[in-house]
Coordinates of C-alpha atoms in Angstrom, one line a residue:
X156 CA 14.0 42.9 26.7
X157 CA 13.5 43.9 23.1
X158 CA 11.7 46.8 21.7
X159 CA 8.5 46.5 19.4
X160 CA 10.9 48.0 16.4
X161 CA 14.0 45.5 17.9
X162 CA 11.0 43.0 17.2
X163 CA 10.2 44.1 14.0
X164 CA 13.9 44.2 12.8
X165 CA 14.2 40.8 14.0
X166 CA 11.4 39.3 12.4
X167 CA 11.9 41.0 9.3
X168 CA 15.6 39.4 9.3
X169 CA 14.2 35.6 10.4
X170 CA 11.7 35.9 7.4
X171 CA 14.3 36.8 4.8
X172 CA 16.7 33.9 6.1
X173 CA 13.5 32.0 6.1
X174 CA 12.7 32.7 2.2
X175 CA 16.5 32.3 1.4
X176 CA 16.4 28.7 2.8
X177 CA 18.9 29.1 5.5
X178 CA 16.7 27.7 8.3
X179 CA 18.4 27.2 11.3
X180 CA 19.4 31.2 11.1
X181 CA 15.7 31.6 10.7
X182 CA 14.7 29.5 13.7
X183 CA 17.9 31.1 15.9
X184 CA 15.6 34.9 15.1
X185 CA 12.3 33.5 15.5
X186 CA 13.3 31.7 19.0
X187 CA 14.7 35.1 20.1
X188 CA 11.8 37.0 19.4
X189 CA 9.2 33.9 21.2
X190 CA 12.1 34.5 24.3
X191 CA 11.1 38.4 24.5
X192 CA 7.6 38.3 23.8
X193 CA 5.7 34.8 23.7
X194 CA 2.5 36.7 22.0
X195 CA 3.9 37.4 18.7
X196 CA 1.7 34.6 16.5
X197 CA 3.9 35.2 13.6
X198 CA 6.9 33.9 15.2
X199 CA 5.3 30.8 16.3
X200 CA 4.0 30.1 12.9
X201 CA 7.2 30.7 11.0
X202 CA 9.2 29.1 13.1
X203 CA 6.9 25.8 13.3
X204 CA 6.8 26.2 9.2
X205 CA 10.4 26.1 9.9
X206 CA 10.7 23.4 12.0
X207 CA 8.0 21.1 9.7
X208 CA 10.8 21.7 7.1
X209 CA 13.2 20.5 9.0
X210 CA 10.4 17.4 10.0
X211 CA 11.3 18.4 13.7
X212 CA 7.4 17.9 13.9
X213 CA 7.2 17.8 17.8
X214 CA 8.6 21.1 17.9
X215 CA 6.6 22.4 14.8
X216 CA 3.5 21.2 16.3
X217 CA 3.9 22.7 19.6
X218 CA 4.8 26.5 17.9
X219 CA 1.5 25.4 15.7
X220 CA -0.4 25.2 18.6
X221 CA 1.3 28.6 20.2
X222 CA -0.1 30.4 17.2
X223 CA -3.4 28.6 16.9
X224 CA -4.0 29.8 21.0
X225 CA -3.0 33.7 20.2
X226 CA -4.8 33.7 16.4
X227 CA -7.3 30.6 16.5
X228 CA -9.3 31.9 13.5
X229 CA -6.4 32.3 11.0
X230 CA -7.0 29.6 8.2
X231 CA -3.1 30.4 7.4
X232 CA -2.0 28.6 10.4
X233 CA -4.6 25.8 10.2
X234 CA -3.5 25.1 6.6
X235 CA 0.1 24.6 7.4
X236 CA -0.8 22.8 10.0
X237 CA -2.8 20.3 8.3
X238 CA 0.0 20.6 5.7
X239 CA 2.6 19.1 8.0
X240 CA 0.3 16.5 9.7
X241 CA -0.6 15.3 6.1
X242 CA 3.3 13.9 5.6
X243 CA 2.9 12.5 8.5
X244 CA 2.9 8.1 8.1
X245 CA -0.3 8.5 11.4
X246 CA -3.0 10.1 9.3
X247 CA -4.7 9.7 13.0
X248 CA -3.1 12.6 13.6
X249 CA -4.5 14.5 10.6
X250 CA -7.9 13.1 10.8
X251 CA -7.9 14.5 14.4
X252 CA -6.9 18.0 13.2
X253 CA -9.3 18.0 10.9
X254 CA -11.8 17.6 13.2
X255 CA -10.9 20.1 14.8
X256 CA -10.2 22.5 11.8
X257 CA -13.7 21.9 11.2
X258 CA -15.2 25.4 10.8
X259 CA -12.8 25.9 7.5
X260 CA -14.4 23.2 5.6
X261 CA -16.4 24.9 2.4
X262 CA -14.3 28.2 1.9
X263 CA -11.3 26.5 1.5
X264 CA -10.9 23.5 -1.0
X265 CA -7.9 22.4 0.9
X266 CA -10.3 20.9 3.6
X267 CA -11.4 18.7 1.0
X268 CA -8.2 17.6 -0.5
X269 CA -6.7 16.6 3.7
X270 CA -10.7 14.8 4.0
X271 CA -9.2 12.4 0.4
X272 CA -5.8 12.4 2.1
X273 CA -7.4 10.4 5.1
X274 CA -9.8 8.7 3.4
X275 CA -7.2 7.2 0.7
X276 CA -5.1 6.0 3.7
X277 CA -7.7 4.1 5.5
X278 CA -8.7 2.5 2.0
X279 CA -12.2 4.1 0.9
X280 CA -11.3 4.9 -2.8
X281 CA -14.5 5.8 -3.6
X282 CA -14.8 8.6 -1.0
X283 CA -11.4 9.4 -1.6
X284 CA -12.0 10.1 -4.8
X285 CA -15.2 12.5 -4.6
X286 CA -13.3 14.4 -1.8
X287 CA -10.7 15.6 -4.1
X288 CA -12.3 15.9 -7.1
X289 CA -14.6 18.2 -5.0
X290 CA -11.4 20.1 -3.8
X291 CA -9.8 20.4 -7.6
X292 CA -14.2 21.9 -8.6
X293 CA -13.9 24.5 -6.0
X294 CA -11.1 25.9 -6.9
X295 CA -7.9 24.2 -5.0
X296 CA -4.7 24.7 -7.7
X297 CA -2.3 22.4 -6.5
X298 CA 0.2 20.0 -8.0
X299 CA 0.0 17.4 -5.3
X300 CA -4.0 17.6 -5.0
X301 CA -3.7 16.0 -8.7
X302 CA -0.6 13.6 -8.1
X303 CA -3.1 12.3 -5.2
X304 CA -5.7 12.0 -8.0
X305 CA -4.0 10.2 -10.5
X306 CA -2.8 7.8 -7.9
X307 CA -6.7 6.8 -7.5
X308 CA -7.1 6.9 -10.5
X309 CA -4.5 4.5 -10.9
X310 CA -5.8 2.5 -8.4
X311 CA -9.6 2.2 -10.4
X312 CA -7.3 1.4 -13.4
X313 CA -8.2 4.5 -15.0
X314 CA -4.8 4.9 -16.3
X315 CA -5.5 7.5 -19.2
X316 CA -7.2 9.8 -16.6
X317 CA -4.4 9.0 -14.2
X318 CA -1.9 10.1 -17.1
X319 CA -3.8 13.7 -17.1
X320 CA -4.1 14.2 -13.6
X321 CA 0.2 13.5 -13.5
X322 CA 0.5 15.4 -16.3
X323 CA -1.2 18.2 -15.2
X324 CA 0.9 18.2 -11.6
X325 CA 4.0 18.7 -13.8
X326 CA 3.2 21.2 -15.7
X327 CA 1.7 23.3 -12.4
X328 CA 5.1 22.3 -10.9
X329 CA 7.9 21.0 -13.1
X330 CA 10.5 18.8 -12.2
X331 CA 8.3 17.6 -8.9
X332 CA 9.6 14.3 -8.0
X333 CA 6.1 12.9 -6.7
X334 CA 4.6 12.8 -10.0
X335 CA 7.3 12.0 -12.1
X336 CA 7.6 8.9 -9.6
X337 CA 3.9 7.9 -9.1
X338 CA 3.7 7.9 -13.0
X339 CA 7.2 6.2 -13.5
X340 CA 5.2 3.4 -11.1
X341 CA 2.1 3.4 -13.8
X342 CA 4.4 3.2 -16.6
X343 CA 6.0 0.1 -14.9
X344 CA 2.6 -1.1 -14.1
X345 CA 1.5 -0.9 -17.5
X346 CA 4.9 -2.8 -19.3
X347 CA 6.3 0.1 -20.6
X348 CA 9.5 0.1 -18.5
X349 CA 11.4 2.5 -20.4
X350 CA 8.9 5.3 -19.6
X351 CA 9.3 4.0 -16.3
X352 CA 12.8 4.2 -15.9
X353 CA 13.2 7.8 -17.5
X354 CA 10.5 9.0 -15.1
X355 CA 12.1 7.4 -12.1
X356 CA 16.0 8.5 -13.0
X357 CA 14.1 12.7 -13.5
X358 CA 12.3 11.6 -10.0
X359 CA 15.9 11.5 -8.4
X360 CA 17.8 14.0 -10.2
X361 CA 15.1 16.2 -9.0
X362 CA 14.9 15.0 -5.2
X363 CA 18.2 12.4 -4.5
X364 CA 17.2 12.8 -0.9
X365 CA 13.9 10.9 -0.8
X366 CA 14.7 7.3 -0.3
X367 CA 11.4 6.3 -1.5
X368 CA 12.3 7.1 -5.3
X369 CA 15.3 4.9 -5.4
X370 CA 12.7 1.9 -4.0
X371 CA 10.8 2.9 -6.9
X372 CA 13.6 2.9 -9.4
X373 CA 14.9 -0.7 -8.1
X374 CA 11.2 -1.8 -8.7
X375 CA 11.7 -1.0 -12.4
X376 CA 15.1 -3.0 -13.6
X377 CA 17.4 -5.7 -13.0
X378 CA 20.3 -3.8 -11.8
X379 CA 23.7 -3.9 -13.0
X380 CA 26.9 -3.7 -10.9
X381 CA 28.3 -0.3 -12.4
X382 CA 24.7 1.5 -11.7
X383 CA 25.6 4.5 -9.9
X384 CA 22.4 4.7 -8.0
X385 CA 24.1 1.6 -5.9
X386 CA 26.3 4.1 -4.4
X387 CA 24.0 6.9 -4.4
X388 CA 21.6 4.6 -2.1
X389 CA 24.6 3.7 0.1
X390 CA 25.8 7.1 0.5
X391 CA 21.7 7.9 1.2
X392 CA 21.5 5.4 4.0
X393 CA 24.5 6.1 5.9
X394 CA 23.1 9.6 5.9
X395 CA 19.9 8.8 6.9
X396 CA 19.1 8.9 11.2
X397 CA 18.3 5.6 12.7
X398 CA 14.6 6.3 12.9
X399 CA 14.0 7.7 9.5
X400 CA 11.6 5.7 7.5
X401 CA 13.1 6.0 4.3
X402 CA 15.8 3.3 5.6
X403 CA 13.4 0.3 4.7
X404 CA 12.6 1.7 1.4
X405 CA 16.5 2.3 0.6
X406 CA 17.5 -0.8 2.7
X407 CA 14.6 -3.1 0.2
X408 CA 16.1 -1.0 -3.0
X409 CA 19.5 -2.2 -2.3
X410 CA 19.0 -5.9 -0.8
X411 CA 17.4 -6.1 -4.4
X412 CA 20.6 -4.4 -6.0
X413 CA 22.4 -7.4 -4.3
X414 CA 20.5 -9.8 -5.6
X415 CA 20.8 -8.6 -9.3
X416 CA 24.4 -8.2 -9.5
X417 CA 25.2 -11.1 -7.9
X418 CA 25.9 -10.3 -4.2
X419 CA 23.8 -13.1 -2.5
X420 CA 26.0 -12.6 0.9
X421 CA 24.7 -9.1 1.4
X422 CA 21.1 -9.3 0.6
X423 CA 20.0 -10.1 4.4
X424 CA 22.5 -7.4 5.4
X425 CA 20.3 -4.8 3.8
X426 CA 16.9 -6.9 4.2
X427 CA 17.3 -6.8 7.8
X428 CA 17.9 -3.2 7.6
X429 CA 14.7 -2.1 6.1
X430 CA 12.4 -4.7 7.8
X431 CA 13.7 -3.3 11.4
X432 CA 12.8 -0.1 10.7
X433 CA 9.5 -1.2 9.0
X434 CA 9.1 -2.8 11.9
X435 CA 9.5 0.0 14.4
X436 CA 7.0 2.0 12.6
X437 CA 4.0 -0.6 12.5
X438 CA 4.6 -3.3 15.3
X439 CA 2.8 -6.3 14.7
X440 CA 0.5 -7.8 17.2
X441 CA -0.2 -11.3 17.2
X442 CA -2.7 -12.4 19.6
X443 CA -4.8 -9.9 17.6
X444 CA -4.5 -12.0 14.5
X445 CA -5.1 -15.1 16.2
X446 CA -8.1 -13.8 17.9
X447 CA -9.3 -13.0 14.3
X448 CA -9.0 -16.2 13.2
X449 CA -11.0 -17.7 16.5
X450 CA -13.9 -14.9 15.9
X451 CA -14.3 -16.2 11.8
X452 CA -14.4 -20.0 12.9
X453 CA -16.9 -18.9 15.8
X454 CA -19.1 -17.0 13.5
X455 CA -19.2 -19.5 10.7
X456 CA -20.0 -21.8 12.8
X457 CA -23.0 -19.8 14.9
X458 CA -23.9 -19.0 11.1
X459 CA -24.2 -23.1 10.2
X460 CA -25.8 -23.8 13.1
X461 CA -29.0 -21.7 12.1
X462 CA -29.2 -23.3 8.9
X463 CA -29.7 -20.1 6.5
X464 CA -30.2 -20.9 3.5
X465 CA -27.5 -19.2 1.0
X466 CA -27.9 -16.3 -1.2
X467 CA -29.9 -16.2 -4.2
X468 CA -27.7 -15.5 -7.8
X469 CA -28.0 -11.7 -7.9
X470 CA -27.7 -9.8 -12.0
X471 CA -23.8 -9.1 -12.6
X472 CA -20.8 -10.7 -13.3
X473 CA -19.2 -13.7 -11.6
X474 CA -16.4 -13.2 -9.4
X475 CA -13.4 -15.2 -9.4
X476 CA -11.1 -14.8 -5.9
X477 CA -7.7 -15.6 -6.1
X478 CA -6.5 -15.7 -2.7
X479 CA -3.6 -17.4 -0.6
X480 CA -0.7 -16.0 1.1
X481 CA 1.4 -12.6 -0.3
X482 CA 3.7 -13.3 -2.6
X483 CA 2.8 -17.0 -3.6
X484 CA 1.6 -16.7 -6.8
X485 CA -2.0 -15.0 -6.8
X486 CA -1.0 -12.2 -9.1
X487 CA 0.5 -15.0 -11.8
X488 CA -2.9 -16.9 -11.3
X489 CA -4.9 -14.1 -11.9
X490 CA -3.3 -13.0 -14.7
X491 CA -3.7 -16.5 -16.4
X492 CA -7.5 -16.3 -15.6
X493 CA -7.7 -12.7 -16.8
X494 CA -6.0 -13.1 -19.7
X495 CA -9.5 -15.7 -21.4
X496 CA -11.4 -13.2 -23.5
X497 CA -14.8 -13.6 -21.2
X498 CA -13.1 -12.2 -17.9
X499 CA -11.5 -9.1 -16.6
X500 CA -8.8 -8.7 -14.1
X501 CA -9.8 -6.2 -11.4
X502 CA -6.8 -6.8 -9.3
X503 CA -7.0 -6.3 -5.4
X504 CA -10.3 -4.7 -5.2
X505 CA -11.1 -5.0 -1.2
X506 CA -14.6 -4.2 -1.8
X507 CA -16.1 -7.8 -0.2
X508 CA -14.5 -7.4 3.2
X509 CA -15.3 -4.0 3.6
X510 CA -19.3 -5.4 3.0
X511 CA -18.7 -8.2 5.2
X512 CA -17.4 -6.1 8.3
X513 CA -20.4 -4.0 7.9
X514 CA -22.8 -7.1 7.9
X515 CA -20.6 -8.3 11.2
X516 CA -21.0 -5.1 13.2
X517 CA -25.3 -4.8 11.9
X518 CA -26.1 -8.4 13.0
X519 CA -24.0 -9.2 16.1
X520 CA -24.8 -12.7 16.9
X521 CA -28.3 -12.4 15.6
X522 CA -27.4 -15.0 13.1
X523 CA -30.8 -14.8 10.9
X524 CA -30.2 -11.5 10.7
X525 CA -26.4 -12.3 9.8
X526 CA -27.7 -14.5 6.8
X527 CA -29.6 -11.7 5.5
X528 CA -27.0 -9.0 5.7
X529 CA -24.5 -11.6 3.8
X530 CA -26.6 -11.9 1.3
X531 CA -27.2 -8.0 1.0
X532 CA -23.6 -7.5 1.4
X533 CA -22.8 -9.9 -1.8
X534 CA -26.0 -8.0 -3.7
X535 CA -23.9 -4.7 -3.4
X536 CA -20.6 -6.4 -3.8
X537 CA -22.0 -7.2 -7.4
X538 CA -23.6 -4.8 -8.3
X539 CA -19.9 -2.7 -7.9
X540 CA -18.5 -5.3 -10.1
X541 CA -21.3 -4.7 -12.8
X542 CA -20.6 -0.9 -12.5
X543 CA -16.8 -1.2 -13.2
X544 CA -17.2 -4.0 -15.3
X545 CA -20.7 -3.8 -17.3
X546 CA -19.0 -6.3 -19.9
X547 CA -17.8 -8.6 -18.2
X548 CA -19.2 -12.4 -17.9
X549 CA -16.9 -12.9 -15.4
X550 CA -14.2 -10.8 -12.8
X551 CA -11.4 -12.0 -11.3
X552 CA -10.7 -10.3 -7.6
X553 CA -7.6 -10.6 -6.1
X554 CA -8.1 -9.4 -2.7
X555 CA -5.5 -11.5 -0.6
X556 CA -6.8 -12.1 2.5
X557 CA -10.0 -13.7 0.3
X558 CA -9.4 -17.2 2.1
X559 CA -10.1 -15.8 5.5
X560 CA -13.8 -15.5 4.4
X561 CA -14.4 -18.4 2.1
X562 CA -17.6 -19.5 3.4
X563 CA -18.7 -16.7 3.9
X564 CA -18.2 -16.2 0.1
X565 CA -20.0 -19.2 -0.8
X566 CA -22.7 -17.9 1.4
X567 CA -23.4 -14.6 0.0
X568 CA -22.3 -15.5 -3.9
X569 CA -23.5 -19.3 -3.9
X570 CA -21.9 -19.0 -7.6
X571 CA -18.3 -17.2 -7.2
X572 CA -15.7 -19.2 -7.7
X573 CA -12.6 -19.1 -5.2
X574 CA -9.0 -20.2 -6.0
X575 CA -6.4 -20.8 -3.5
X576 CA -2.8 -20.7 -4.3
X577 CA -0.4 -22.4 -2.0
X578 CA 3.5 -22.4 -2.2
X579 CA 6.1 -23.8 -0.5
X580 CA 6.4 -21.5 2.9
X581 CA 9.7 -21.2 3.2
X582 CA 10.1 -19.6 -0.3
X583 CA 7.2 -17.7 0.2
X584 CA 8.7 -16.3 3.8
X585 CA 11.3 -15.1 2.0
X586 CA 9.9 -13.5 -1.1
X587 CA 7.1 -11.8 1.7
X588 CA 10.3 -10.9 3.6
X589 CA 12.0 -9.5 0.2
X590 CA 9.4 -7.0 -0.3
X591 CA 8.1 -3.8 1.0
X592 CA 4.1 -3.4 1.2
X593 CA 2.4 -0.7 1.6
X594 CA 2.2 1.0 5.3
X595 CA 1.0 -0.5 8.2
X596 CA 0.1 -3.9 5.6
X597 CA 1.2 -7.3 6.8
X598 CA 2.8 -6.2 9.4
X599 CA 4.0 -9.6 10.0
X600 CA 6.4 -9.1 7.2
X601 CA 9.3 -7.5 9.2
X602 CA 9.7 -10.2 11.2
X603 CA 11.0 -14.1 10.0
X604 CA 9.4 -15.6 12.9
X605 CA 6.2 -13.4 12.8
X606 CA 5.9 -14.7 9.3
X607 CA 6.0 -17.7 10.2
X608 CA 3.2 -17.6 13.2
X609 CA 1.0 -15.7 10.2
X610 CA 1.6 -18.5 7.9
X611 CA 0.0 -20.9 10.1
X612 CA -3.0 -19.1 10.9
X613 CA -3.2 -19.0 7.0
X614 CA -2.9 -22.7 7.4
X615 CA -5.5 -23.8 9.6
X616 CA -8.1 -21.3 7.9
X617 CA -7.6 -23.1 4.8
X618 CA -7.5 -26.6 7.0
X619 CA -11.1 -25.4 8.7
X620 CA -12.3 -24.5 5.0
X621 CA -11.1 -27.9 3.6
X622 CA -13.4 -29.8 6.5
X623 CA -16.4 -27.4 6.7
X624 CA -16.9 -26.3 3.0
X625 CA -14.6 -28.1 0.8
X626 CA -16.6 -28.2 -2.6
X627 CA -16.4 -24.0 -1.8
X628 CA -12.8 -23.9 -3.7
X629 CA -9.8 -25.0 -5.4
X630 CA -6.4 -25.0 -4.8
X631 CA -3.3 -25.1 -6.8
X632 CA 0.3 -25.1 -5.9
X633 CA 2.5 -22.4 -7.5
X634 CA 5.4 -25.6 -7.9
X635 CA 2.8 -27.2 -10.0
X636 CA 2.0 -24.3 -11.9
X637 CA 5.8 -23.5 -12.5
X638 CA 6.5 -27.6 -13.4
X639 CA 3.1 -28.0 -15.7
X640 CA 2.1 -24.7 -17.0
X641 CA -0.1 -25.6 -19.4
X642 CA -1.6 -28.6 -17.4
X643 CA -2.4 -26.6 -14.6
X644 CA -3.3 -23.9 -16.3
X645 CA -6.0 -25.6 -18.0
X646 CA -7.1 -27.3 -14.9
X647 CA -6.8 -23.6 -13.4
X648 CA -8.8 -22.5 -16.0
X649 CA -11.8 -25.1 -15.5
X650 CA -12.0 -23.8 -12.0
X651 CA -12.7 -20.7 -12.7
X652 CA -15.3 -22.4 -14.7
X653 CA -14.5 -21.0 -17.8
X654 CA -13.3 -22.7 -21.2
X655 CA -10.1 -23.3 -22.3
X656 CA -8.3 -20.4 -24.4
X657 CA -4.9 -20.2 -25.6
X658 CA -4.5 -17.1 -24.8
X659 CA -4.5 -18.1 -21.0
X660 CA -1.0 -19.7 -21.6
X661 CA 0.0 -16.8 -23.5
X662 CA -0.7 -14.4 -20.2
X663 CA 2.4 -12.3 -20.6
X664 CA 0.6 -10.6 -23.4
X665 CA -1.8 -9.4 -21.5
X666 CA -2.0 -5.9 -21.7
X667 CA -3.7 -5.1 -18.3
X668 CA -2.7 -2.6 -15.8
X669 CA -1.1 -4.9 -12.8
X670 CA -0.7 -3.0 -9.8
X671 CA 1.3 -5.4 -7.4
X672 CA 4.7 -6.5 -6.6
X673 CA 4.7 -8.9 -9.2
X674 CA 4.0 -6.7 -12.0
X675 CA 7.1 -6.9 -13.8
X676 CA 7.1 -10.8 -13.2
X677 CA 3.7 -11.3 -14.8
X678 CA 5.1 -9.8 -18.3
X679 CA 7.0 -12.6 -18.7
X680 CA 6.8 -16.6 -19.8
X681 CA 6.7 -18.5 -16.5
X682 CA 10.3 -19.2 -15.0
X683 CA 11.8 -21.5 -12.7
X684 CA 14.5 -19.7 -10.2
X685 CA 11.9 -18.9 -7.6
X686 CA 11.6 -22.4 -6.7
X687 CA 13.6 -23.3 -3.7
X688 CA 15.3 -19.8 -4.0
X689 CA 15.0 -20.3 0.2
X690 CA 18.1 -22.7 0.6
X691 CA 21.0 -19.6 -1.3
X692 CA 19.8 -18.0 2.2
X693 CA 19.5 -20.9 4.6
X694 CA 21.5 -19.6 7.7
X695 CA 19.4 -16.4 8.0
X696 CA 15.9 -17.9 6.9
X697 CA 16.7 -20.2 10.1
X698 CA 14.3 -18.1 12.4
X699 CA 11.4 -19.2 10.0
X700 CA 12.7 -22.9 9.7
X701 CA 12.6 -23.0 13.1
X702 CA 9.3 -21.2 14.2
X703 CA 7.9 -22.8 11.5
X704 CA 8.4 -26.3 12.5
X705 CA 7.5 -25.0 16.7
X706 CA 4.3 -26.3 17.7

């Protein structure tokens, strides 16, 4: 049994080691004094600070909760603890804590900033937005609070103010790696790629742990085979524990370092890498796609069936969807369309669908009702287009999963036009299968075969589209495109229902911010080595072939 000055001694020891960064000497003191006396709050909040750092987060959570029992008032311990839960990939978990951190909300700015955190990750911008711009007006000083900024910022392609807010980060905290990579990834975003690549190298030199920065690196330039970051990536992932996340951002980084130097034989190796660990983070569930599907073709039906009449033309300008598959050419099409001196390219805006599922859950199966709330739904829909855009004639929107609600579309904005882009599947499994999306997005992309099951639900919405609304939208093929640029281009062009503009073929001068995987394909004339790309990885695309070709 210790004394309360054996205690004392102890703690003051743990804290020092703590502050000095030798952590498992801290833990060892804290743990001894938690053995004597379990009531000592400060032990169990230093040691699950200690713990978070060591992102042994079941153990920090349960010394969080030890502290939060004996002190349940001190905004100290909720503030770490909302700390740690905001680093963790389940914001569930932070949006829970929150919840319960409730009473802190108004004196402490923080509050605000974890309320952005959770609203960014469940994708309202908007609200996002306000909730940390609130945080940084009452006061919070914090480097990451404005990194989080400038990534929304980003997002609204704001990318002067997004410039500011990472600017600012750096100088409350130079050297910090999440700024100097979230702007290396708006430099790259924006064409400049030498910005880009500065920002990403001082990004590693000043983390070379994080995994997540070499993905970002990779992202920027066509690799040579004396890089050095090829073996600093290696030496990263053997290093790294099986469950560790950053092994699908390392394992993408480096199947891409294969490709560019030449090492066809060991892309898979490293693709198969990241997508199993993707994979084991965000499991994909089928049936619940497939039940999607059956749900739209129900309730477009019901909604034909009543005969409501469509939408009146609201004030605002005319949306253009580009939709298809990821990965099979959208982002080229946009930019064609985007780059005619009448439209503006808004990128993926998810706006629409976020309108539509509210108009789903208000009218049920009243479908009358469901015909008005469409057309509400497309009312607000542009009258956010004619905020961002109050210039604009016309806006193209390239939310992908567009061509799950094209008749919907037609419905609620009788005079948007809707392209499809279609490419072969096999070269589109792998390119989806090449690249790393966002968290918990197409999670059917870690898996050939699940790829394959998506692709045909993609197939037979566009096949119910085709018989029930066909005059709704067009469709090009990205081979086409690639074959006859300037032919399809101008008959891309017309279906926008624009005029023709040489500048349209000229669409790698387009200055625009592009925010998607294809950004640094887009600032270039179109190119042929995509095409069939499939068969230099035949034997391991076999999964897809053959799911693919299952009934």
């Amino acid at each position: 049994m210790l004394t309360t000055e054996q205690i004392k001694k102890l703690y003051a020891k743990a804290l020092a080691a703590q502050t000095a960064g030798r952590l498992d000497e801290a833990a060892k003191g804290y743990a001894r004094i938690i053995k004597a006396n379990p009531k000592v709050a400060e032990a169990h909040f230093n040691i699950a600070r200690v713990f978070a750092k060591k992102r042994n987060i079941p153990d920090a959570a349960r010394h969080f909760e030890a502290a939060l029992q004996l002190r349940p008032g001190q905004p100290e311990i909720w503030l770490a603890y909302l700390d740690m839960a905001s680093r963790h990939p389940n914001i569930d978990n932070l949006a829970k804590l929150l919840t319960r951190a409730s009473a802190l909300r108004g004196a402490h700015p923080e509050m605000d900033f974890y309320h952005g955190l959770v609203a960014a990750r469940r994708g309202d911008s908007a609200g996002a937005r306000a909730a940390i711009e609130r945080a940084v007006a009452g006061g919070l000083v914090s480097a990451r609070a404005q990194t989080e900024l400038g990534v929304l910022l980003a997002g609204a392609a704001e990318s002067d103010a997004a410039i500011r807010a990472f600017d600012e980060a750096l100088r409350l905290k130079p050297g910090y790696d999440y700024p100097l990579a979230r702007k290396a990834d708006l430099m790259r975003n924006l064409g400049d790629y030498d910005t880009a690549l500065d920002l990403a190298r001082q990004a590693i030199e000043a983390a070379p742990n994080v995994a997540q920065l070499y993905y970002s690196y990779a992202s920027i330039r066509k690799m040579q085979p004396d890089d050095p970051m090829i073996g600093k990536m290696k030496a990263l992932l053997n290093k790294l524990a099986a469950k560790d996340p950053g092994r699908a951002h390392l394992g993408h980084a480096l199947a891409k370092a294969m490709e560019d130097t030449g090492q066809q034989g060991e892309v898979f190796r490293y693709l198969d890498i990241a997508n199993r660990s993707a994979a084991k983070a965000f499991p994909y569930d089928h049936g619940s796609d497939a039940a999607a599907v059956t749900e739209t073709r129900q309730r477009f039906e019901g909604l034909r069936g009543a005969h409501c009449p469509p939408a009146r033309r609201g004030e605002g300008p005319t949306p253009i969807f580009v939709t298809g598959m990821p990965r099979s050419g959208t982002t080229l099409v946009e930019q064609i369309i985007s780059s005619h001196s009448r439209c503006e390219g808004a990128g993926e805006l998810g706006l629409l669908s976020k309108e539509f599922q509210a108009a789903f859950q208000s009218a049920g199966d009243d479908m009358p009702a469901l015909c008005d709330a469409l057309g509400a739904a497309g009312a607000r829909y542009r009258d956010m287009l004619a905020a961002r855009f109050p210039d604009a004639a016309y806006v193209t929107d390239k939310s992908i999963s567009s061509y799950g609600a094209i008749g919907f579309i037609r419905h609620a904005l009788p005079d948007a036009r809707i392209v499809v882009v279609r490419r072969d599947p096999a070269d589109n499994a792998l390119s989806i299968y090449k690249n790393m999306f966002a968290g918990g997005q197409h999670r059917y992309a870690t898996d050939l075969r699940n790829i394959a099951r998506f692709y045909k639900l993609f197939e037979a919405q566009v096949v119910f589209w085709e018989r029930h609304c066909p005059d709704a939208f067009a469709q090009i093929r990205y081979e086409d495109l690639i074959a006859d640029p300037e032919g399809q281009s101008r008959q891309l062009v017309a279906a926008a229902g624009l005029e023709w503009e040489d500048a349209c073929l000229s669409f790698y001068d387009n200055k625009r911010q592009v925010d998607t995987l294809s950004t640094t394909q887009v600032r270039q004339p179109i190119y042929s080595s995509s095409v069939g790309a499939w068969r230099r990885h035949e034997a391991a695309m076999a999964p897809f072939i053959e799911e693919f070709a299952a009934e």
